[in-house]
């Protein structure tokens, strides 16, 4: 079942949700919609969008620096959950995004609204 079809009661029973999505993922819009849906029912959620990587990048983590760094974002999120630390409100940027900031400060946007943090270099909706 798609989490987008879940009832509000089901979503409100979830722990804080940390999403890592890819800009080249055909399911990026679903990740954004799910994060917005969680936020609308008062659930803490973070969404981090990594650039230039496809869906399934975790299986490619040993092939390039970018996939390894994006995989480490996922590992860090899991580690934070197990250690009882909240990642809500914290922003860890993908190295490529950091390089973009160095070249063009307006190329990367970090927005935080309530419990949703979106890191991207393209506008994906508020």
Coordinates of C-alpha atoms in Angstrom, one line a residue:
X1 CA 0.0 0.0 0.0
X2 CA 1.2 3.5 -0.8
X3 CA 1.9 5.6 2.3
X4 CA 0.1 8.4 0.5
X5 CA -3.1 6.4 0.9
X6 CA -2.7 5.9 4.6
X7 CA -5.3 7.5 7.0
X8 CA -4.3 10.4 9.1
X9 CA -4.5 8.2 12.2
X10 CA -2.0 5.8 10.7
X11 CA 0.4 8.6 9.8
X12 CA 0.1 10.2 13.2
X13 CA 1.2 6.9 14.8
X14 CA 4.5 6.9 13.0
X15 CA 7.8 7.9 14.6
X16 CA 9.7 10.8 13.1
X17 CA 10.4 10.1 9.4
X18 CA 13.6 10.8 7.6
X19 CA 13.5 10.6 3.8
X20 CA 16.4 10.7 1.4
X21 CA 15.3 11.1 -2.2
X22 CA 17.2 11.5 -5.4
X23 CA 16.7 14.4 -7.9
X24 CA 16.8 11.8 -10.8
X25 CA 14.3 9.5 -9.1
X26 CA 11.0 9.0 -10.9
X27 CA 9.5 8.8 -7.4
X28 CA 10.8 12.1 -6.2
X29 CA 7.4 13.7 -6.4
X30 CA 6.0 10.9 -4.2
X31 CA 8.7 11.5 -1.6
X32 CA 7.8 15.2 -1.5
X33 CA 4.1 14.6 -1.3
X34 CA 4.6 12.1 1.5
X35 CA 6.7 14.6 3.4
X36 CA 4.1 17.3 3.0
X37 CA 1.3 14.8 4.0
X38 CA 3.2 13.9 7.2
X39 CA 3.8 17.6 8.0
X40 CA 0.1 18.3 7.4
X41 CA -0.8 15.9 10.2
X42 CA 1.8 17.2 12.6
X43 CA 4.4 14.4 12.2
X44 CA 8.1 15.3 12.4
X45 CA 9.7 14.7 9.0
X46 CA 13.0 15.5 7.2
X47 CA 13.5 15.3 3.4
X48 CA 16.9 15.5 1.9
X49 CA 17.2 15.5 -1.9
X50 CA 20.6 14.4 -3.3
X51 CA 21.4 15.6 -6.8
X52 CA 22.6 13.7 -9.9
X53 CA 21.8 10.2 -8.5
X54 CA 19.2 7.7 -9.7
X55 CA 16.8 5.6 -7.8
X56 CA 18.6 2.7 -6.3
X57 CA 21.8 4.6 -5.6
X58 CA 22.4 2.5 -2.5
X59 CA 23.2 -0.5 -4.6
X60 CA 25.9 1.6 -6.4
X61 CA 27.5 3.0 -3.2
X62 CA 31.0 1.6 -4.1
X63 CA 31.1 2.9 -7.6
X64 CA 31.6 6.6 -7.1
X65 CA 32.3 9.2 -4.5
X66 CA 28.8 10.7 -5.0
X67 CA 27.0 7.5 -4.4
X68 CA 29.2 6.7 -1.4
X69 CA 28.5 10.1 0.2
X70 CA 24.7 9.8 -0.5
X71 CA 24.8 6.3 1.1
X72 CA 26.5 7.8 4.1
X73 CA 23.6 10.2 4.5
X74 CA 21.3 7.2 4.9
X75 CA 23.6 5.5 7.3
X76 CA 23.9 8.6 9.4
X77 CA 20.2 9.0 9.6
X78 CA 19.8 5.4 10.7
X79 CA 22.6 5.8 13.3
X80 CA 20.9 9.0 14.6
X81 CA 17.6 7.1 15.0
X82 CA 19.3 4.2 16.9
X83 CA 21.3 6.6 19.1
X84 CA 18.1 8.6 20.0
X85 CA 19.3 11.8 18.3
X86 CA 16.8 13.7 16.2
X87 CA 17.9 14.8 12.8
X88 CA 15.0 17.2 12.5
X89 CA 16.3 20.6 11.9
X90 CA 19.8 19.4 11.0
X91 CA 21.0 19.7 7.5
X92 CA 23.8 17.7 6.0
X93 CA 24.6 18.6 2.5
X94 CA 25.8 16.3 -0.3
X95 CA 29.3 17.3 -1.3
X96 CA 28.1 18.2 -4.9
X97 CA 25.6 20.6 -3.3
X98 CA 28.4 22.2 -1.3
X99 CA 30.5 22.7 -4.5
X100 CA 27.4 24.3 -6.1
X101 CA 27.1 26.7 -3.2
X102 CA 30.8 27.6 -3.5
X103 CA 30.3 28.4 -7.2
X104 CA 26.9 30.1 -7.1
X105 CA 25.5 30.8 -3.6
X106 CA 21.9 31.1 -4.9
X107 CA 22.1 27.7 -6.7
X108 CA 21.3 25.8 -3.5
X109 CA 18.3 26.4 -1.4
X110 CA 17.7 25.1 2.1
X111 CA 14.2 25.6 3.4
X112 CA 12.9 24.6 6.8
X113 CA 9.2 24.8 7.5
X114 CA 7.9 23.3 10.7
X115 CA 9.4 19.9 10.9
X116 CA 10.3 19.5 7.2
X117 CA 13.8 20.3 5.9
X118 CA 14.3 20.3 2.2
X119 CA 17.8 20.6 0.7
X120 CA 17.9 20.9 -3.1
X121 CA 19.3 23.0 -5.9
X122 CA 15.9 23.1 -7.7
X123 CA 12.5 24.3 -6.4
X124 CA 10.3 21.3 -5.6
X125 CA 7.4 23.1 -4.1
X126 CA 6.5 24.5 -0.7

